[in-house]
Coordinates of C-alpha atoms and ligand atoms in Angstrom, one line a residue:
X1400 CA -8.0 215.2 -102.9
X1401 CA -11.2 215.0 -104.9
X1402 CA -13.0 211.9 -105.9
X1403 CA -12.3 212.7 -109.7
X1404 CA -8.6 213.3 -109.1
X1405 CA -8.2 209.9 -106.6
X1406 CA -9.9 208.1 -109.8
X1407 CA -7.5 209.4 -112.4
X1408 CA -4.6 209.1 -109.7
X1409 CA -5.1 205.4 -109.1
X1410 CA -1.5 204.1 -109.6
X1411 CA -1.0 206.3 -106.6
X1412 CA -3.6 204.5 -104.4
X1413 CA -2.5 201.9 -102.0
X1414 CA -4.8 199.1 -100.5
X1415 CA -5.1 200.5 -97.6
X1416 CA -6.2 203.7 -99.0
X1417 CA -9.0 202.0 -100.8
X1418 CA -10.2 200.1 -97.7
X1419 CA -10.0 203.3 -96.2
X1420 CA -12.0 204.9 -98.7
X1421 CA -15.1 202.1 -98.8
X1422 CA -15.1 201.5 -95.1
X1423 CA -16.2 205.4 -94.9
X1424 CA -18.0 205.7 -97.6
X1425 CA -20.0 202.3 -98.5
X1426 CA -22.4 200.8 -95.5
X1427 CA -20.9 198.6 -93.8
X1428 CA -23.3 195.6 -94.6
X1429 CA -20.2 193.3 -95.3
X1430 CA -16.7 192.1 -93.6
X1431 CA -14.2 191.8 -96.4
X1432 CA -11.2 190.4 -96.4
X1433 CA -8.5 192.9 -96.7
X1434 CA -7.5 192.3 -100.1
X1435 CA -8.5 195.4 -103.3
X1436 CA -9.1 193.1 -106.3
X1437 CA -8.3 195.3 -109.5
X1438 CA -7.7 192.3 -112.3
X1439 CA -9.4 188.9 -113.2
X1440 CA -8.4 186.2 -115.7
X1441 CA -9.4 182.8 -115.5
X1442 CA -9.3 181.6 -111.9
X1443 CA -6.2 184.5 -110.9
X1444 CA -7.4 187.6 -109.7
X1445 CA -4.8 190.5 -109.0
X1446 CA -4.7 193.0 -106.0
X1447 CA -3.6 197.0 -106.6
X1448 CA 0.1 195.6 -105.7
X1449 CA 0.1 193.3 -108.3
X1450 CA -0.4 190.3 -106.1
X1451 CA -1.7 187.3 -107.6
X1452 CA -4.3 185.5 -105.7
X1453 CA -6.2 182.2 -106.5
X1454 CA -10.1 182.2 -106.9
X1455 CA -11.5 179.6 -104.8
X1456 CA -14.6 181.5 -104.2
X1457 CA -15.9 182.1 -107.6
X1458 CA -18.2 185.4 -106.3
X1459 CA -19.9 182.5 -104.4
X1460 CA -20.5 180.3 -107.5
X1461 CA -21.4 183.3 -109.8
X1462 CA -17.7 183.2 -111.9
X1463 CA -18.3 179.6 -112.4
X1464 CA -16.8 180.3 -116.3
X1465 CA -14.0 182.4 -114.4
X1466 CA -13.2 185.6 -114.7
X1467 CA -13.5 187.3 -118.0
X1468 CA -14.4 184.6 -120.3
X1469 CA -12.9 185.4 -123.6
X1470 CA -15.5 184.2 -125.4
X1471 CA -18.4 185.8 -123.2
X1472 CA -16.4 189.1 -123.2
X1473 CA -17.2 188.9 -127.1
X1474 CA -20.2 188.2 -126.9
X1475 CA -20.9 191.0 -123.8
X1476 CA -19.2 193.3 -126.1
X1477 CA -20.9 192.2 -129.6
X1478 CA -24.4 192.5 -127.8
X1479 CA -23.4 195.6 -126.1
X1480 CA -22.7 197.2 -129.4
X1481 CA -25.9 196.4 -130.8
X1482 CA -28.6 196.6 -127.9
X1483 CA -27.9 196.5 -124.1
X1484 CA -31.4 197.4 -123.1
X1485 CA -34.9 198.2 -124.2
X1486 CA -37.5 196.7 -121.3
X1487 CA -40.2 193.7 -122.4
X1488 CA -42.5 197.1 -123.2
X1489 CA -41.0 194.8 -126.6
X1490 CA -39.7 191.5 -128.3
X1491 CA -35.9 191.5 -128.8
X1492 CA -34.0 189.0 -131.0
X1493 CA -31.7 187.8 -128.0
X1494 CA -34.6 186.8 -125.0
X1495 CA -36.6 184.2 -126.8
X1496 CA -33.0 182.2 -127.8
X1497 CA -32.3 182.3 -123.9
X1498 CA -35.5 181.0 -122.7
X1499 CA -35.8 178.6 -125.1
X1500 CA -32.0 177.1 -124.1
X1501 CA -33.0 177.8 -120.6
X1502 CA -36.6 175.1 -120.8
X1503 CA -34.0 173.2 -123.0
X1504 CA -31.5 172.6 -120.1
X1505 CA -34.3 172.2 -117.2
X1506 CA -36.7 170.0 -119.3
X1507 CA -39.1 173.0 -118.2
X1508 CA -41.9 174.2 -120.6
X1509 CA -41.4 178.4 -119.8
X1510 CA -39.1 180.8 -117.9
X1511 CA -39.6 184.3 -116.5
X1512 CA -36.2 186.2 -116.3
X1513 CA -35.1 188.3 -114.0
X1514 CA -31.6 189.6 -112.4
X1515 CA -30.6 188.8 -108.9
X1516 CA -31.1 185.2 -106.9
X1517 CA -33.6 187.0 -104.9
X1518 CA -35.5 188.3 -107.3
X1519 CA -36.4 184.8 -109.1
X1520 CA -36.9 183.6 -105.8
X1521 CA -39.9 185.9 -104.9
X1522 CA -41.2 185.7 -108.7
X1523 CA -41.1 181.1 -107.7
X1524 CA -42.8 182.6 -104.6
X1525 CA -45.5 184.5 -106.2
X1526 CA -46.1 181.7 -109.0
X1527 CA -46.6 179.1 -106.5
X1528 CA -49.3 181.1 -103.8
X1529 CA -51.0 182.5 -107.7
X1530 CA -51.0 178.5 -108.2
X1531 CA -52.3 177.8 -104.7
X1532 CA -55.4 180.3 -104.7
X1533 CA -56.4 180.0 -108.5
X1534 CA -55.7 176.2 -109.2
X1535 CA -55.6 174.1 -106.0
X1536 CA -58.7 176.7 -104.7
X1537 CA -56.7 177.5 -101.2
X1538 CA -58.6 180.6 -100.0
X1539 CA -57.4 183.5 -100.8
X1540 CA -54.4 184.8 -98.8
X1541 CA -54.5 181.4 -97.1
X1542 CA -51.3 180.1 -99.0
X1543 CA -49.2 178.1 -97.5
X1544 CA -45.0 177.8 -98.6
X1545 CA -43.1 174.7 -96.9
X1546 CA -39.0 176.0 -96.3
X1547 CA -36.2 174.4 -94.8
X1548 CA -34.4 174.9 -91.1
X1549 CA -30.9 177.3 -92.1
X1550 CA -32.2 178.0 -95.6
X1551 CA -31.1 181.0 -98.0
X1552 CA -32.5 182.5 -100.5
X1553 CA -32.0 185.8 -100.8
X1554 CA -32.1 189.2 -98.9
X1555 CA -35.1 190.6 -99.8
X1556 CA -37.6 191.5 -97.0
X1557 CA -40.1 188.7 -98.4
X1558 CA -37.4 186.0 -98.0
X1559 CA -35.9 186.9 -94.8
X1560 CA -39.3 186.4 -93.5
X1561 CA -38.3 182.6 -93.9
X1562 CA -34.7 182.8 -92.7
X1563 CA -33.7 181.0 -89.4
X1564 CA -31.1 183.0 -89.2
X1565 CA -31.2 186.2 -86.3
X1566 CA -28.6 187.8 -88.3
X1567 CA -30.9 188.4 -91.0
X1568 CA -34.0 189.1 -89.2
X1569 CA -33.3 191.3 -86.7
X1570 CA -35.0 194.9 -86.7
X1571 CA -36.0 194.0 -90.2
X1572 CA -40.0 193.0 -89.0
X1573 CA -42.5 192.9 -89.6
X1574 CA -42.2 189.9 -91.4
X1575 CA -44.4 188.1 -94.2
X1576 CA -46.6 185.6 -93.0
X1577 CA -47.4 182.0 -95.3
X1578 CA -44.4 180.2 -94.0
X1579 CA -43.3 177.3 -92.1
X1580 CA -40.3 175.7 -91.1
X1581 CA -39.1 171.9 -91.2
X1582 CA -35.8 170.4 -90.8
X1583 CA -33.5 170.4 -93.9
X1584 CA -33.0 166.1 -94.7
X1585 CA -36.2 165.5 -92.8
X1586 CA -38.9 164.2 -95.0
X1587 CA -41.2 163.0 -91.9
X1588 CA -41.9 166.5 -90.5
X1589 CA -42.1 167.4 -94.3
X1590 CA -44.8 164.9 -94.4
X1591 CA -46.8 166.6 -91.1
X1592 CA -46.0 169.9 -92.1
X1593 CA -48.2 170.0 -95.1
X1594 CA -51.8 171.0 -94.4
X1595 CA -55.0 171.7 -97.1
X1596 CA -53.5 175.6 -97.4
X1597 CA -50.0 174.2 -98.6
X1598 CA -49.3 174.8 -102.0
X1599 CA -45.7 174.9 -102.2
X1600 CA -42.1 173.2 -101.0
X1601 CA -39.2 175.8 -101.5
X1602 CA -35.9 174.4 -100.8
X1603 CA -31.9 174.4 -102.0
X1604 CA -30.9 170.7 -103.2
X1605 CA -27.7 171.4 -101.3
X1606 CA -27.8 174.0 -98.6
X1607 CA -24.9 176.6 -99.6
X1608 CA -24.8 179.4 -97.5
X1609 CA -26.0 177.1 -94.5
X1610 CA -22.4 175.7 -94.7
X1611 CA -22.2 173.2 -98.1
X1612 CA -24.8 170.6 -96.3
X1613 CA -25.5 168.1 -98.5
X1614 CA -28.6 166.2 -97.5
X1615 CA -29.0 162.7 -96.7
X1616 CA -29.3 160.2 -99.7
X1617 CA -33.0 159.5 -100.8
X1618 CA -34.5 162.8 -99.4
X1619 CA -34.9 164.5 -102.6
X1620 CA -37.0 161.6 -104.1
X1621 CA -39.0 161.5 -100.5
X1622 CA -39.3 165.0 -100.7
X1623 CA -40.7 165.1 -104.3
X1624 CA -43.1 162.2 -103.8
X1625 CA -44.4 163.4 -100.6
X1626 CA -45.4 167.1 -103.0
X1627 CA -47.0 164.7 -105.4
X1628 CA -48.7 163.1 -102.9
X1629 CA -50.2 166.1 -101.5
X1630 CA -51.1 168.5 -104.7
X1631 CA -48.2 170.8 -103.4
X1632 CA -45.3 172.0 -106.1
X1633 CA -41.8 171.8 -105.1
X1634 CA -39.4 174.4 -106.0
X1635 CA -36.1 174.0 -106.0
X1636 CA -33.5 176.7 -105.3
X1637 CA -30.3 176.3 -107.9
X1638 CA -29.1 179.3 -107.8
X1639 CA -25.3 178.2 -106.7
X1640 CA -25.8 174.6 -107.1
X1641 CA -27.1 174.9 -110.4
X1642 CA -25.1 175.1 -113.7
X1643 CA -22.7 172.4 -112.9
X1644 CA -21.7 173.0 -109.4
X1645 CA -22.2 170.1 -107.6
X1646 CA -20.7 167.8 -110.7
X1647 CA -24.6 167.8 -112.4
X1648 CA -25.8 170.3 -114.7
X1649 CA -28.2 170.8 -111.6
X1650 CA -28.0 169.5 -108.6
X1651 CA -31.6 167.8 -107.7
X1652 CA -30.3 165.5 -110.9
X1653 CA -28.5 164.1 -108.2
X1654 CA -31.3 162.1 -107.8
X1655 CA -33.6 162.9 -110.7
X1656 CA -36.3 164.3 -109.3
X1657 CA -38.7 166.1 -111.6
X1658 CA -39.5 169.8 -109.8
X1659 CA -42.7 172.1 -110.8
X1660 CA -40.0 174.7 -110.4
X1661 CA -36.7 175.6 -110.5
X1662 CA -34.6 178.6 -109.5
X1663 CA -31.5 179.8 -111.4
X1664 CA -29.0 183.1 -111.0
X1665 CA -25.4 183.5 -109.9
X1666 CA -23.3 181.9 -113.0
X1667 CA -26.0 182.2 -115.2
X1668 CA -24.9 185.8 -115.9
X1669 CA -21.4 184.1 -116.7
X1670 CA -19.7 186.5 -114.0
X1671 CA -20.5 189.1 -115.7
X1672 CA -23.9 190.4 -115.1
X1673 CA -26.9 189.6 -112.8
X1674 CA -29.2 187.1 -114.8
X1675 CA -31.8 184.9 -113.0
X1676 CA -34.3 183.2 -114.2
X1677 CA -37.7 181.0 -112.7
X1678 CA -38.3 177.9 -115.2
X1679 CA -41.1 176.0 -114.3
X1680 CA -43.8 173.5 -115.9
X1681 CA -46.8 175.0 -117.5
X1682 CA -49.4 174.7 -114.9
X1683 CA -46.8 176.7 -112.6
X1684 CA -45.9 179.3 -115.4
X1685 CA -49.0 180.1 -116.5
X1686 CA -50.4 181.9 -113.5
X1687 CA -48.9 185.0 -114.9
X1688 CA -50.9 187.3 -117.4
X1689 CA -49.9 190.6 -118.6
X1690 CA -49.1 193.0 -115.7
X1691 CA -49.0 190.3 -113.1
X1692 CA -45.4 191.0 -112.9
X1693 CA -42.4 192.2 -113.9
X1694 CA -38.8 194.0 -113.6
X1695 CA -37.3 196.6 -115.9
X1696 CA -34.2 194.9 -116.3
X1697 CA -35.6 191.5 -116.1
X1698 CA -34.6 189.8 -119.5
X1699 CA -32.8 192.6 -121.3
X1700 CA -30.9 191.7 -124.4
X1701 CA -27.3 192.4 -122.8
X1702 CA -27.9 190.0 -119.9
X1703 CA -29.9 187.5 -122.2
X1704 CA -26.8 187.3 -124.7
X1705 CA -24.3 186.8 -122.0
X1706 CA -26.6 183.9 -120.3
X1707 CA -27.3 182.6 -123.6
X1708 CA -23.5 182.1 -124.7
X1709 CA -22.8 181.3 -120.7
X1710 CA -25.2 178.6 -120.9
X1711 CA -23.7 176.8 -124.0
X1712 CA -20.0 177.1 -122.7
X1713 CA -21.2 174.8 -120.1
X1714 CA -21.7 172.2 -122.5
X1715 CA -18.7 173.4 -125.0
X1716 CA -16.3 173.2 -122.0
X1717 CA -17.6 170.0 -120.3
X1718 CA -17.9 171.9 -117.0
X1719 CA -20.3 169.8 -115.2
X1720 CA -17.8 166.7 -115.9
X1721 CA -15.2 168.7 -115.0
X1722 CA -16.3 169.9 -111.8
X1723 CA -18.0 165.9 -111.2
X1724 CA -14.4 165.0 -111.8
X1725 CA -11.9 167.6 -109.9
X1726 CA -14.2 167.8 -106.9
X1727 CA -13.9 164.3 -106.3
X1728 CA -10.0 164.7 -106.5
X1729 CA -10.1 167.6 -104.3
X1730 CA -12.1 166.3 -101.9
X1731 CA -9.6 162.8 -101.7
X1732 CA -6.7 165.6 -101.3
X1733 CA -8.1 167.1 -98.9
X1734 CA -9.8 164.4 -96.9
X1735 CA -5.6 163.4 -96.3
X1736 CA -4.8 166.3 -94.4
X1737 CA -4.1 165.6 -90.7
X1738 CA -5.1 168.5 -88.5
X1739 CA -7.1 168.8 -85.5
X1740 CA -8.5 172.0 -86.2
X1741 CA -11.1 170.4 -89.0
X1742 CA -14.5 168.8 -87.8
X1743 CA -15.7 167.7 -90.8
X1744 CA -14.9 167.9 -94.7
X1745 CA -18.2 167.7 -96.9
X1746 CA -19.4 168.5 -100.4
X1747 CA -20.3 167.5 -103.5
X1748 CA -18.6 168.4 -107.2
X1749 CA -16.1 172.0 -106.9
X1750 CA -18.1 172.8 -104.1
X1751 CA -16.4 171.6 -100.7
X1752 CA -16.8 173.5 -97.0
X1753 CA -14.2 172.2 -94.5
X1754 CA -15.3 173.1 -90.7
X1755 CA -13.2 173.7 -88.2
X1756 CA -13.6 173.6 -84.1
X1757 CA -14.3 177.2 -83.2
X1758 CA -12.4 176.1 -79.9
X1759 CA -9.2 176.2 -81.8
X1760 CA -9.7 178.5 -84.9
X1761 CA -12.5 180.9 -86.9
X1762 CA -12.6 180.0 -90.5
X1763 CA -12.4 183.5 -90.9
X1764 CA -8.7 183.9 -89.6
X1765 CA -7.9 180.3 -92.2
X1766 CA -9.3 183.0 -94.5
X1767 CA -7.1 185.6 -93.6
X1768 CA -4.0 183.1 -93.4
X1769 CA -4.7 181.9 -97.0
X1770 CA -5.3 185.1 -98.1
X1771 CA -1.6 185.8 -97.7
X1772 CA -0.7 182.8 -99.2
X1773 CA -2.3 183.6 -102.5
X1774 CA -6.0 181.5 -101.8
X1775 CA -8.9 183.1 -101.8
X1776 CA -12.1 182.3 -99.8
X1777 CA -14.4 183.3 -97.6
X1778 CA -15.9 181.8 -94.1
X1779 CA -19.9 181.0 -94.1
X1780 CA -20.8 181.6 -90.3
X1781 CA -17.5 181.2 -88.2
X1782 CA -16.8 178.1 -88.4
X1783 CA -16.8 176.8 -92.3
X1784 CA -14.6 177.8 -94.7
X1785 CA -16.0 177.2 -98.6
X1786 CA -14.3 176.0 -101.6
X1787 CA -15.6 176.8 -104.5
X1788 CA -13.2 177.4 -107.5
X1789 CA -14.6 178.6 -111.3
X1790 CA -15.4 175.3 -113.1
X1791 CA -12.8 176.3 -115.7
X1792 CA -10.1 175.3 -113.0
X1793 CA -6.8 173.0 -114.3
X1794 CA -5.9 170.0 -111.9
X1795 CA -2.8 171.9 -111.5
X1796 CA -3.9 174.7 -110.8
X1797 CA -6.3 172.8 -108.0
X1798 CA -3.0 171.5 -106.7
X1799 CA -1.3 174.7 -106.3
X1800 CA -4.5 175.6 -104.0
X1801 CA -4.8 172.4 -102.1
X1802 CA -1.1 172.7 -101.1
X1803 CA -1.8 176.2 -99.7
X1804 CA -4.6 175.1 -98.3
X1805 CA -2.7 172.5 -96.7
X1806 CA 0.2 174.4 -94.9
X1807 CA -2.6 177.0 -93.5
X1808 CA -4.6 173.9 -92.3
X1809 CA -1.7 171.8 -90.6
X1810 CA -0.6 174.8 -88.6
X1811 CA -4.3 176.2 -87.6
X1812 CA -3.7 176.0 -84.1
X1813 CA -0.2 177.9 -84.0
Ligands
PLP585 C1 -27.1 183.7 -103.5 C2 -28.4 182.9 -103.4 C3 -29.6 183.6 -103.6 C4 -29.7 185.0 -103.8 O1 -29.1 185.5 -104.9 P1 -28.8 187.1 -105.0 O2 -28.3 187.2 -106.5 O3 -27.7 187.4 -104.0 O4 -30.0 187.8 -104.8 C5 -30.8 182.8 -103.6 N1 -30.7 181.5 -103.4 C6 -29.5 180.8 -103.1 C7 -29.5 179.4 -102.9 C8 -28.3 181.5 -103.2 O5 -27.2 180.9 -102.9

C-alpha cells in the first residue's frame, strides 16, 4: 500500500500496524509503550481501538491544561485565522501581551521567547556567560556555569555537555567546556565550587527527569544566598515544575527565593505548541542587542496567543491550588498502599514518582501493566515510575487512577 492510501485508509489500520510502521520508519531514539494514541480530551486520551486510557503523564508536564482545552483550541484557532507566523524581522499585536503576562507572573523585568525547553535553556546559558565576561569582567571565554549531579535540561549538544548521565553523552563529544558539577541538595560543595570565573548557578528547583527529587528543605534559600554572596546569578530551570506543578505557580516559590533567571516551556504552549521562554531581571536581560540572538519561530503570534490564554487559565481555573491540593491527597492515597515492590514514594503538588526495587520489578513493566488497565505513564530510568496528571484533573477521576494504580502495585511481584 502507499503512504497516501494507508493515510486515507486509517480505519483499516490496527495498532500494531502503526507501531509497525514508526518502528521502520522513525529513528528509534525512544521506547514507547505500545499504545497508538489517536484522541485527547481533558485528562482521557483514546487508542485506534477506541480504548480509553487515563493521562497521568501529561506529555511530561507539557498538557498541564489537558488535552485540547476548549478555550485554548479557540483561541489556537482565532489566532490561527488571523496570523500564525511572521518572524521578529517585526512587532506583532500578540508577543508584547505575552511577555508582559510572562514578567507579570515571574516578578521578572523582560523575557526572550523561544520554543523548546532546550532552547530557553541555552538562550539562560548564553545570557549568563554574556553577563559573566561584560559585567562581572571574567575573561573572555573564561566563564564559568555551576550545575547539578543528575540534572536535565534539554538535548541539545550544549547541554548534554553538563549531563551526568552516559546515556546522553556517549559518542555525542566533543563536549562544551565552562561547566562543573556539584551534588543536587548540597549547598557546601556549592559554596567551594564557585571560583572568580563563576558567573552562573543553573539548576531545576525539583529534579524531574532525575526521578521527582525534591531537595532538602532550606537549600534553595542556601543556594540563592550563597549566588548573592559571590556576584554569581542563579537560574532556575521550571520548565516542568513551573506553571503550577509542584502546587506553586513555580516551584522555587517553595521557598521564595528571588532568581536572576528563570526558565519556562512545556505547558506554557498549553499542550498545544512548543513555547518557552527565559525571563530574567534587567541586568541579566540586557546582555542581548540586536543580532545577539535569535530563532525564527521564537515568539511567533500563534504560539504567543496560545501561551498568552494558557497562562491566564492558570489563574481562571485555580490550577496551582488545585494541583497544591490533589497532590497532597494523592500522595496520602498512595503512601497507604502496602507492597514490597516500592522503595520510596516522593513529590511534591500532581507531580509524584513511586520507586520500586529493581530486584523485584522495572517501572517500566508497572508501566506496561497499567497501561492495560487504562493508566498511563511512563518509567524515568528503570526504577521510577512518574505521576503527573494535567492540573485540570477531578478528585474522581484521581481516584479512578489511584485504584488502578493500586491493583498493579499490590501484585508487582506476581
Ligand atoms: C523537558 C525539560 C527541558 C527540555 O525541554 P524540551 O522542550 O524537551 O527541549 C529542559 N529542562 C527541564 C527541567 C525539562 O524537564
Amino acid at each position: 500500500m502507499k503512504v497516501n492510501e494507508m493515510i486515507y485508509s486509517k480505519t483499516t489500520l490496527k495498532s500494531q500496524d502503526y507501531i509497525d510502521l514508526e518502528t521502520k520508519w522513525c529513528a528509534h531514539n525512544y521506547h514507547p509503550l505500545p499504545v497508538v494514541l489517536t484522541r485527547g480530551q481533558g485528562v482521557w486520551l483514546w487508542d485506534v481501538e477506541d480504548k480509553k486510557y487515563l493521562d497521568m503523564m501529561s506529555a511530561y508536564s507539557a498538557v498541564s491544561h489537558g488535552h485540547c482545552h476548549p478555550k485554548l483550541l479557540a483561541t489556537l484557532k482565532e489566532q490561527a485565522n488571523r496570523l500564525a507566523m511572521c518572524s521578529r524581522a517585526y512587532y506583532t499585536d500578540v508577543l508584547p501581551l505575552l511577555v508582559k503576562k510572562l514578567c507579570a507572573v515571574t516578578g521578572m523585568d523582560q523575557a526572550l521567547p523561544m520554543n523548546t525547553g532546550a532552547e530557553a535553556v541555552e538562550t539562560a546559558i548564553k545570557a549568563v556567560r554574556r553577563w559573566g565576561h561584560f559585567s562581572k569582567k571574567i575573561p573572555e571565554n573564561k566563564a564559568e556555569i555551576i550545575v547539578m549531579t543528575h540534572n536535565f535540561h534539554g538535548r541539545t549538544s550544549g547541554i548534554i555537555s553538563f549531563s551526568s548521565e552516559p546515556e546522553y553523552k556517549i559518542g555525542f563529544g566533543p563536549f562544551l567546556p565552562g561547566f562543573k558539577e556539584v551534588p543536587f541538595g548540597d549547598a557546601v560543595a556549592l559554596k567551594s565550587a564557585i571560583t572568580p570565573q563563576t558567573c552562573g548557578v543553573l539548576m531545576e528547583p525539583v529534579q524531574g527527569e532525575a526521578g521527582i527529587i525534591v531537595p532538602p528543605k532550606g537549600w534553595l534559600t542556601q543556594v540563592a544566598q550563597i549566588c548573592k554572596d559571590h556576584n554569581v546569578l542563579l537560574i532556575v530551570d521550571e520548565v516542568q515544575s513551573g506553571l503550577g506543578r509542584t502546587g506553586k505557580m513555580f516551584a522555587c516559590q517553595h521557598e521564595n527565593i528571588d532568581p536572576d533567571g528563570m526558565i519556562l516551556g512545556k505547558a506554557l504552549g498549553g499542550g498545544f505548541l512548543p513555547v518557552s521562554a527565559l525571563v530574567g531581571k534587567k541586568h541579566l536581560m540586557e546582555v542581548f542587542t540586536p543580532g545577539s540572538h535569535g530563532s525564527t519561530f521564537g515568539g511567533n503570534p500563534l504560539g504567543a496567543a496560545v501561551a498568552l490564554r494558557a497562562l491566564e487559565l492558570i489563574e481562571e481555573e485555580h490550577l496551582v491550588e488545585k494541583s497544591a491540593e490533589l497532590g497532597n491527597y494523592l500522595m496520602t492515597k498512595l503512601k497507604s498502599i502496602q507492597a514490597p515492590c516500592i522503595r520510596d514514594i516522593r513529590g511534591i503538588g500532581l507531580w509524584i514518582g513511586l520507586d520500586f526495587d529493581p530486584s523485584i520489578v522495572s517501572a517500566r513493566t508497572i508501566c506496561e501493566k497499567l497501561k492495560e488497565r487504562g493508566v498511563l505513564s511512563k518509567e524515568t530510568h528503570h526504577t521510577v515510575v512518574r505521576l503527573a496528571p494535567p492540573l485540570i484533573i477531578t478528585k474522581e477521576e484521581l481516584d479512578w487512577g489511584a485504584e488502578r494504580i493500586k491493583e498493579v502495585v499490590e501484585r508487582c511481584g506476581s
